[in-house]
CSV table of C-alpha atoms in Angstrom, one decimal:
chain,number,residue,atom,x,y,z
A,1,UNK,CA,42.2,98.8,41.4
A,2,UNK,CA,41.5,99.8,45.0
A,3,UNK,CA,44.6,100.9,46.8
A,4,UNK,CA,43.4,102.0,50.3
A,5,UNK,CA,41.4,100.6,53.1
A,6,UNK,CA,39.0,104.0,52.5
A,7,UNK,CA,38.2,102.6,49.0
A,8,UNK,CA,37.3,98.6,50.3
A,9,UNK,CA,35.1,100.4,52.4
A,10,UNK,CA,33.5,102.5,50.2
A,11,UNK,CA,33.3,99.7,47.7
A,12,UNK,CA,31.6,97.4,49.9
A,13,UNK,CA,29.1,99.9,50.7
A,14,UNK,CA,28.2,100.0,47.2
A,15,UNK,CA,27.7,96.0,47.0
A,16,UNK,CA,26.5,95.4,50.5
A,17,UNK,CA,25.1,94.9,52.7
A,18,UNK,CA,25.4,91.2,53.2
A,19,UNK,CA,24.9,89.3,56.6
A,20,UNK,CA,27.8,87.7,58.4
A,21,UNK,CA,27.4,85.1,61.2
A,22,UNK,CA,29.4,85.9,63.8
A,23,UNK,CA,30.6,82.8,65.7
A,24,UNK,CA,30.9,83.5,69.7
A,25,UNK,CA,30.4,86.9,69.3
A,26,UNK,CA,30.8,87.9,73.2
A,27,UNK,CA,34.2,90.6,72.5
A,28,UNK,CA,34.5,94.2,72.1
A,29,UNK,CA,36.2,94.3,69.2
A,30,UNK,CA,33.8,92.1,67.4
A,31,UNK,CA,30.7,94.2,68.5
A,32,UNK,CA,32.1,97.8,67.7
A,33,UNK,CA,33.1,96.6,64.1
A,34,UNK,CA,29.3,94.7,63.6
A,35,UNK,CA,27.6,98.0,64.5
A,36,UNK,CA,30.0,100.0,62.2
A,37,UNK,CA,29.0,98.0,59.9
A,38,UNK,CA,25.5,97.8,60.1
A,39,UNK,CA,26.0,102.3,60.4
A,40,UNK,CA,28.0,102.3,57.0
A,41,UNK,CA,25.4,99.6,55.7
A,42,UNK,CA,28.1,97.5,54.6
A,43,UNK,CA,27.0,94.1,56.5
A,44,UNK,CA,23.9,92.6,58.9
A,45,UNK,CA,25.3,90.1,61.7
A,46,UNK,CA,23.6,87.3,63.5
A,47,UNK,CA,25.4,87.2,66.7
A,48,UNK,CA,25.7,83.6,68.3
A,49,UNK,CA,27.0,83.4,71.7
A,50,UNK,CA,26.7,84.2,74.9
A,51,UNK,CA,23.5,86.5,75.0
A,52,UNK,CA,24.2,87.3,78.6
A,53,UNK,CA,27.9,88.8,78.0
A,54,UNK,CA,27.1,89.9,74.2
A,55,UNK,CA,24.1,92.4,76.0
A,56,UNK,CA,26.0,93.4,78.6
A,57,UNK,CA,29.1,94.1,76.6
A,58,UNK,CA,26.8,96.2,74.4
A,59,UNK,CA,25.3,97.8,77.1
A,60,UNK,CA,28.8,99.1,78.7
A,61,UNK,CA,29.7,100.7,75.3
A,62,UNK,CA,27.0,102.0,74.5
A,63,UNK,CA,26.0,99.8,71.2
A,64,UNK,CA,22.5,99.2,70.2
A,65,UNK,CA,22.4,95.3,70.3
A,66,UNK,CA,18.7,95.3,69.5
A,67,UNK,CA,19.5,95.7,65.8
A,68,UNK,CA,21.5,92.6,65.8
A,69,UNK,CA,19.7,88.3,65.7
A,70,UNK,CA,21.5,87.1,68.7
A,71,UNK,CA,21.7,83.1,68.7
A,72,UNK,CA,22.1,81.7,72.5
A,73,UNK,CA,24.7,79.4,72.6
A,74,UNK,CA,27.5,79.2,74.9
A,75,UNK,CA,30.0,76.4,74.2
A,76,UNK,CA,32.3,77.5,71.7
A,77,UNK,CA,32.1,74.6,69.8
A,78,UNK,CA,28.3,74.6,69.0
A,79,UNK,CA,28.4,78.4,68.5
A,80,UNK,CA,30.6,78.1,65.6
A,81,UNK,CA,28.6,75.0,64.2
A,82,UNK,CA,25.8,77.5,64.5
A,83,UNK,CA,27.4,80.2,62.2
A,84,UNK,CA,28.7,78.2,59.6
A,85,UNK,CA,25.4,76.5,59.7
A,86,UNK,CA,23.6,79.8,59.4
A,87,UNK,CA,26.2,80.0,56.1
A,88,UNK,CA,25.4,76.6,54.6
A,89,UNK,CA,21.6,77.5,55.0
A,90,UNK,CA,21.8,80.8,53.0
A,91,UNK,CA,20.9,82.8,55.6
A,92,UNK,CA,23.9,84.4,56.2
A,93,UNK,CA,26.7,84.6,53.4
A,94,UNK,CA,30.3,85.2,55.4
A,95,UNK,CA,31.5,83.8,58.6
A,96,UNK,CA,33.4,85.9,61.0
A,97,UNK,CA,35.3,84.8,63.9
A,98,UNK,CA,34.8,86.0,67.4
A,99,UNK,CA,36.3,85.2,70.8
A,100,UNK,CA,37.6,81.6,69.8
A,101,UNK,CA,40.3,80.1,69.0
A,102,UNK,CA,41.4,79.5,65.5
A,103,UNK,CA,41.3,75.9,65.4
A,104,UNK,CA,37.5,75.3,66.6
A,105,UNK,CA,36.1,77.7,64.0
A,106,UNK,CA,37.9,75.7,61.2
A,107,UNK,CA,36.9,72.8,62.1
A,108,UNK,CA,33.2,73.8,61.7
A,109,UNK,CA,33.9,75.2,58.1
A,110,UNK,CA,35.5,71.9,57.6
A,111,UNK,CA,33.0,69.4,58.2
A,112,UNK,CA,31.8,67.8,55.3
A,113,UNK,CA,27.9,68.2,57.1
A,114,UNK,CA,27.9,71.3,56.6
A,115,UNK,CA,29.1,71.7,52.9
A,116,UNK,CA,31.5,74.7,53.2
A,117,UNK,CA,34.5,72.4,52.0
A,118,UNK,CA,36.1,72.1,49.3
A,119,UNK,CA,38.8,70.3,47.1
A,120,UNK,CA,40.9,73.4,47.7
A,121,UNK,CA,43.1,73.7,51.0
A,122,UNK,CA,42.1,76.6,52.7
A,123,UNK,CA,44.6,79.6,53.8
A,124,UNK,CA,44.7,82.9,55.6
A,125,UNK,CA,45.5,86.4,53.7
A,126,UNK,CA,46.4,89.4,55.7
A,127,UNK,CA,45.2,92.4,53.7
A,128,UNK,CA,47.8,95.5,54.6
A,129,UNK,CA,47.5,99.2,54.0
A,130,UNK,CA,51.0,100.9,54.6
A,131,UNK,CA,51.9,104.5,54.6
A,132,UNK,CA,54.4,105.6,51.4
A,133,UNK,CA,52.9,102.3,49.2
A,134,UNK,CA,51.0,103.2,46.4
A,135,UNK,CA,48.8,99.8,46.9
A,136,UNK,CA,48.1,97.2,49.0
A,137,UNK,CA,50.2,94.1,49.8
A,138,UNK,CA,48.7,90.8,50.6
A,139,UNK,CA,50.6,88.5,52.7
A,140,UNK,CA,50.1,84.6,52.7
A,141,UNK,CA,50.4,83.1,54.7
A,142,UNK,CA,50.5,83.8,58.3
A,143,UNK,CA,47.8,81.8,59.9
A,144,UNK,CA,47.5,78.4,58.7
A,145,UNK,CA,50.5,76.5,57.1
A,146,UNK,CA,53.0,76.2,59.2
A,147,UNK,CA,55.8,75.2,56.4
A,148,UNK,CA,53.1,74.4,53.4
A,149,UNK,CA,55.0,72.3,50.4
A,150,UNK,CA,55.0,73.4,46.8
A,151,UNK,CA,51.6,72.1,46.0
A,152,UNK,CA,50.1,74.1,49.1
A,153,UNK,CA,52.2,77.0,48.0
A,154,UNK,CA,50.8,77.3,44.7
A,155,UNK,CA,46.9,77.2,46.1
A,156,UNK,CA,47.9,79.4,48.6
A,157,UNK,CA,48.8,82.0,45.7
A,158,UNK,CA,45.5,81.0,43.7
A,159,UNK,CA,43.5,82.3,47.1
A,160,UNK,CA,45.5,85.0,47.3
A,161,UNK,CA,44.5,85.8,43.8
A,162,UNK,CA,41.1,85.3,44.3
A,163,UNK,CA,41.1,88.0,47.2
A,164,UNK,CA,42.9,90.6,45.2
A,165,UNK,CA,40.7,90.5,42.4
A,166,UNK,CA,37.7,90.9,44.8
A,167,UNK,CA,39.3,94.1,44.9
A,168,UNK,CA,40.0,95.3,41.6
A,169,UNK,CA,43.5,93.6,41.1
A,170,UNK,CA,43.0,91.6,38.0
A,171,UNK,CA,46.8,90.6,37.6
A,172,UNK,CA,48.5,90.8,40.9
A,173,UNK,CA,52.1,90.4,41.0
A,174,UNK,CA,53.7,87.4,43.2
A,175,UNK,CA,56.7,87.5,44.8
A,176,UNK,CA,57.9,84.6,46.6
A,177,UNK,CA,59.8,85.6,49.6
A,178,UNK,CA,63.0,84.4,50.8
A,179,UNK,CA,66.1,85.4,53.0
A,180,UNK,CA,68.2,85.8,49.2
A,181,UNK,CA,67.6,86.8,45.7
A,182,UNK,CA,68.9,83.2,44.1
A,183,UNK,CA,68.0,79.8,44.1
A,184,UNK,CA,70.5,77.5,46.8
A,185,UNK,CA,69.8,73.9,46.8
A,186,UNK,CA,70.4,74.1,50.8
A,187,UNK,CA,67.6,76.6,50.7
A,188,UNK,CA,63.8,74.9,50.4
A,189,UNK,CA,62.4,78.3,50.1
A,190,UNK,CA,64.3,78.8,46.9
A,191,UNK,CA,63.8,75.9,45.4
A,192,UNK,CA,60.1,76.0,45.6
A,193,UNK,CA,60.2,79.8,44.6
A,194,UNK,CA,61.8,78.6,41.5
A,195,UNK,CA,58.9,76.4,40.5
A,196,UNK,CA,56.5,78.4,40.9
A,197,UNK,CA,58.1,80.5,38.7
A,198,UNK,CA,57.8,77.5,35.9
A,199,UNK,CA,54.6,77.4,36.5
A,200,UNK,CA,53.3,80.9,35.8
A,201,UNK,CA,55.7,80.6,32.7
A,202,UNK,CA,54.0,77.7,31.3
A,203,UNK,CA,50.4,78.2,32.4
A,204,UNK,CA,49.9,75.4,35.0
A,205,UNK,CA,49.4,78.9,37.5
A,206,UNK,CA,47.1,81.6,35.8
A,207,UNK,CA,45.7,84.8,36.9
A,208,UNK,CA,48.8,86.5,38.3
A,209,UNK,CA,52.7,87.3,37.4
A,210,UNK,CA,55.1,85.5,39.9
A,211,UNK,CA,58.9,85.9,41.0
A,212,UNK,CA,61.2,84.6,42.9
A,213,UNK,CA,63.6,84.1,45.1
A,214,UNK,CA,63.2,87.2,46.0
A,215,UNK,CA,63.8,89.2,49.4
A,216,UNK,CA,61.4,91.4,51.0
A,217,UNK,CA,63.5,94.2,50.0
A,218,UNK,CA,63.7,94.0,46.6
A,219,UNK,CA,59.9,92.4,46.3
A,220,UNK,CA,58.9,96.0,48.0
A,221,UNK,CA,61.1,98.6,47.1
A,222,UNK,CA,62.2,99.4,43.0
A,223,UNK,CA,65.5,101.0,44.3
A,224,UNK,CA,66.3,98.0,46.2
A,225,UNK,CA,66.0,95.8,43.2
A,226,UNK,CA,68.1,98.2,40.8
A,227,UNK,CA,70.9,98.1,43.6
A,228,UNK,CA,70.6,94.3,43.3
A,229,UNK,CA,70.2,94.5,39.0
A,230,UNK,CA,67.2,92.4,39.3
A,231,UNK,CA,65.1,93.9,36.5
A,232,UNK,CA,61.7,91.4,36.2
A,233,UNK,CA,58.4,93.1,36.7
A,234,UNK,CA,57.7,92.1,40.0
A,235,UNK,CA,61.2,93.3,41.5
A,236,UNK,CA,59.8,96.4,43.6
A,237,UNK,CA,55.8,95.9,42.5
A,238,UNK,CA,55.5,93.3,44.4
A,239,UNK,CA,51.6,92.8,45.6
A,240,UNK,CA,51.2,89.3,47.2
A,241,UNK,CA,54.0,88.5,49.4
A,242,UNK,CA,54.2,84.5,49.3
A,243,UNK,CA,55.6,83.9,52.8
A,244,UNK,CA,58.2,80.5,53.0
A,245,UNK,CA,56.5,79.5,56.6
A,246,UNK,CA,54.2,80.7,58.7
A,247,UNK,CA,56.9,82.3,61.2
A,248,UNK,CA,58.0,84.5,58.4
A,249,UNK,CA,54.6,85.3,57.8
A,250,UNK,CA,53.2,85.8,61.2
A,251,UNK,CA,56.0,88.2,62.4
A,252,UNK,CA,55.5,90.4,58.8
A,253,UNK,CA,51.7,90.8,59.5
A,254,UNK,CA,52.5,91.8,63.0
A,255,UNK,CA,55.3,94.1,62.5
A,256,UNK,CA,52.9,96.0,59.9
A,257,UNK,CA,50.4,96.3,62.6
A,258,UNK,CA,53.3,97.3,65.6
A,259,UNK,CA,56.3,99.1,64.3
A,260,UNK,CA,54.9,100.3,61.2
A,261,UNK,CA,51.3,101.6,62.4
A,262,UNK,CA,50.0,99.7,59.2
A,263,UNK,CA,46.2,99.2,58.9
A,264,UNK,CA,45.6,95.4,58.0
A,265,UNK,CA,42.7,93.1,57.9
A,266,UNK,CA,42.5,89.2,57.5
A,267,UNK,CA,40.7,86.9,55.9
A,268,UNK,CA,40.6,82.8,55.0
A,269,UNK,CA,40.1,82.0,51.2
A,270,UNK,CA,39.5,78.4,49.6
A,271,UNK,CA,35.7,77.3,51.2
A,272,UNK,CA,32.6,78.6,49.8
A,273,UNK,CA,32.1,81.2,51.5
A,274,UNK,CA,35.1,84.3,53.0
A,275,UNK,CA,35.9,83.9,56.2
A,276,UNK,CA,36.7,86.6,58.5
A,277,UNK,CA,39.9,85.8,60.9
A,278,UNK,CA,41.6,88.1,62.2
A,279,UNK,CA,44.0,88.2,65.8
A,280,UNK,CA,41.9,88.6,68.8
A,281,UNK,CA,44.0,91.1,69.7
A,282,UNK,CA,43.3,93.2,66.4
A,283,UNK,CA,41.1,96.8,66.9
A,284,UNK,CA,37.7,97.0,65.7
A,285,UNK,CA,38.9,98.8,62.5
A,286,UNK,CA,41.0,96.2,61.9
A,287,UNK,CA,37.9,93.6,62.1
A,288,UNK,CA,35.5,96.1,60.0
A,289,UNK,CA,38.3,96.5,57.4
A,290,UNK,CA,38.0,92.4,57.2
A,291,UNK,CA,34.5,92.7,57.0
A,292,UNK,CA,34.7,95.0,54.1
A,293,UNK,CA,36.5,92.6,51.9
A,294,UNK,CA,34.6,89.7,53.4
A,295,UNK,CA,31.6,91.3,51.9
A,296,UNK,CA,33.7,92.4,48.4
A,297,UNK,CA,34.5,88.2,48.7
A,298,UNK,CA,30.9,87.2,48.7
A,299,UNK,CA,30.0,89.5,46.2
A,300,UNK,CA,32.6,87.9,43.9
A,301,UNK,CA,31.4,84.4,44.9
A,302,UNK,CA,27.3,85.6,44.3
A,303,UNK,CA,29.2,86.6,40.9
A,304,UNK,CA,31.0,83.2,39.7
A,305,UNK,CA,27.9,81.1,40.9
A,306,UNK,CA,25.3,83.4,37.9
């Protein structure tokens, strides 16, 4: 079970590389982590955008954009129909966003002319390596839902659970985060917690062990949970962090990244093909880390399709 951003990297060397289609590709970030990369031979990238800014960019810091298919096209919109076009043909088999919003990209993966859909809802994982955790957490989700119901919230754990076993994590413990440890009929959170405890018990959610109401606390920290007597496995081992709402979610992935000096990476699970999303204001190791486990997620898709 990998346990550290050095090992999804070394990893996806060893099943790479694979070619990621880059959708308005014209930002820093975006071009320091595509020629990382291509040097660690973890990924290829068609770069669609503006040629004009993505050379010049290149040029200022010192990048060798020659190595790189660039794509001109410079509305947004038709630049991320490009990539996940490039996707749908084969030619590429992940799609990464660059310097676009959110919304635009999605919409892409979304339409049904393209194919990328499917009957799953999609959702965002933030991947997060902290200091003094012996593995990684993956919190879900912080992107997308902005308060998903039950239904939602059990597919959102069944991408979650796809993106940990990408990496190793056959069984990955759930915890479904709230603000207390037991259920209160006042409290949505709670109540939703406890059925998706039900259905892990009887089999209607596979592939994972989940608990909850829990706090973050005691979802993270063993000694928290034995001050609190709550004694099930997950208590303290907790690896996927099943956010309430996307508030909760979206300030947890950022404090990681601010006060804790955590490295994290992000990716969207639930088409048919990873998608790389992470904030436009992440670093380039942030973005290569999500290319890493982009690449581990096609690999695991090439695998289910043989």
């Amino acid at each position: 079970m990998i346990k550290k951003f050095e090992e999804i990297v070394k990893t996806a060397q060893a099943k790479g590389p694979r070619t990621i289609a880059v959708a308005v590709a014209h930002d820093l970030e975006v071009l320091l982590a595509v020629n990382s990369a291509k040097e660690l031979g973890i990924a290829n990238a068609i770069l669609v955008g503006n040629e004009a800014e993505i050379r010049r960019i290149a040029q200022e810091n010192h990048i060798d954009i020659d190595k790189f298919e660039i794509i001109e096209q410079k509305d947004n919109t038709e630049a991320c129909r490009t990539a996940v076009q490039l996707v749908a043909k084969g030619e590429a088999q992940v799609v990464m966003k660059g310097m676009v919003d959110t919304a635009i990209i999605l919409k892409a993966v979304l339409d049904k002319e393209f194919g990328l859909r499917t009957e799953n809802v999609l959702s965002h994982v933030a991947v997060a390596d902290v200091d003094g955790y012996d593995r990684l957490f993956y919190i879900t989700d912080a992107a997308m839902h902005i308060e998903p119901d039950l239904q939602t919230k059990k597919q959102i754990i069944e991408n979650a659970v796809q993106v940990a076993n990408a990496l190793g994590n056959e069984n990955p413990k759930v915890a479904c985060i709230c603000a207390v440890e037991k259920v209160n009929l006042k409290m949505k959170a709670t109540l939703d917690a406890e059925e998706l405890v039900k259905m892990s018990e009887t089999g209607e959610l596979t592939g994972c062990i989940v608990a909850g109401p829990l706090a973050l606390d005691n979802a993270v920290a063993i000694e928290a949970a034995k001050h609190k007597g709550i004694t099930n496995p997950v208590a303290g081992n907790a690896e996927i962090l099943l956010m309430p709402f996307i508030e909760t979610g979206n300030v947890l992935y950022k404090s990681i990244v601010f006060f804790a000096k955590g490295r994290i990476a992000g990716i969207i699970v639930g088409a048919k093909a990873p998608i790389i999303l992470t904030s436009r204001a992440d670093s380039d190791i942030s973005k290569l880390n999500s290319i890493a486990i982009g690449v581990l997620m096609a690999s695991k898709y090439e695998e289910k399709k043989l």
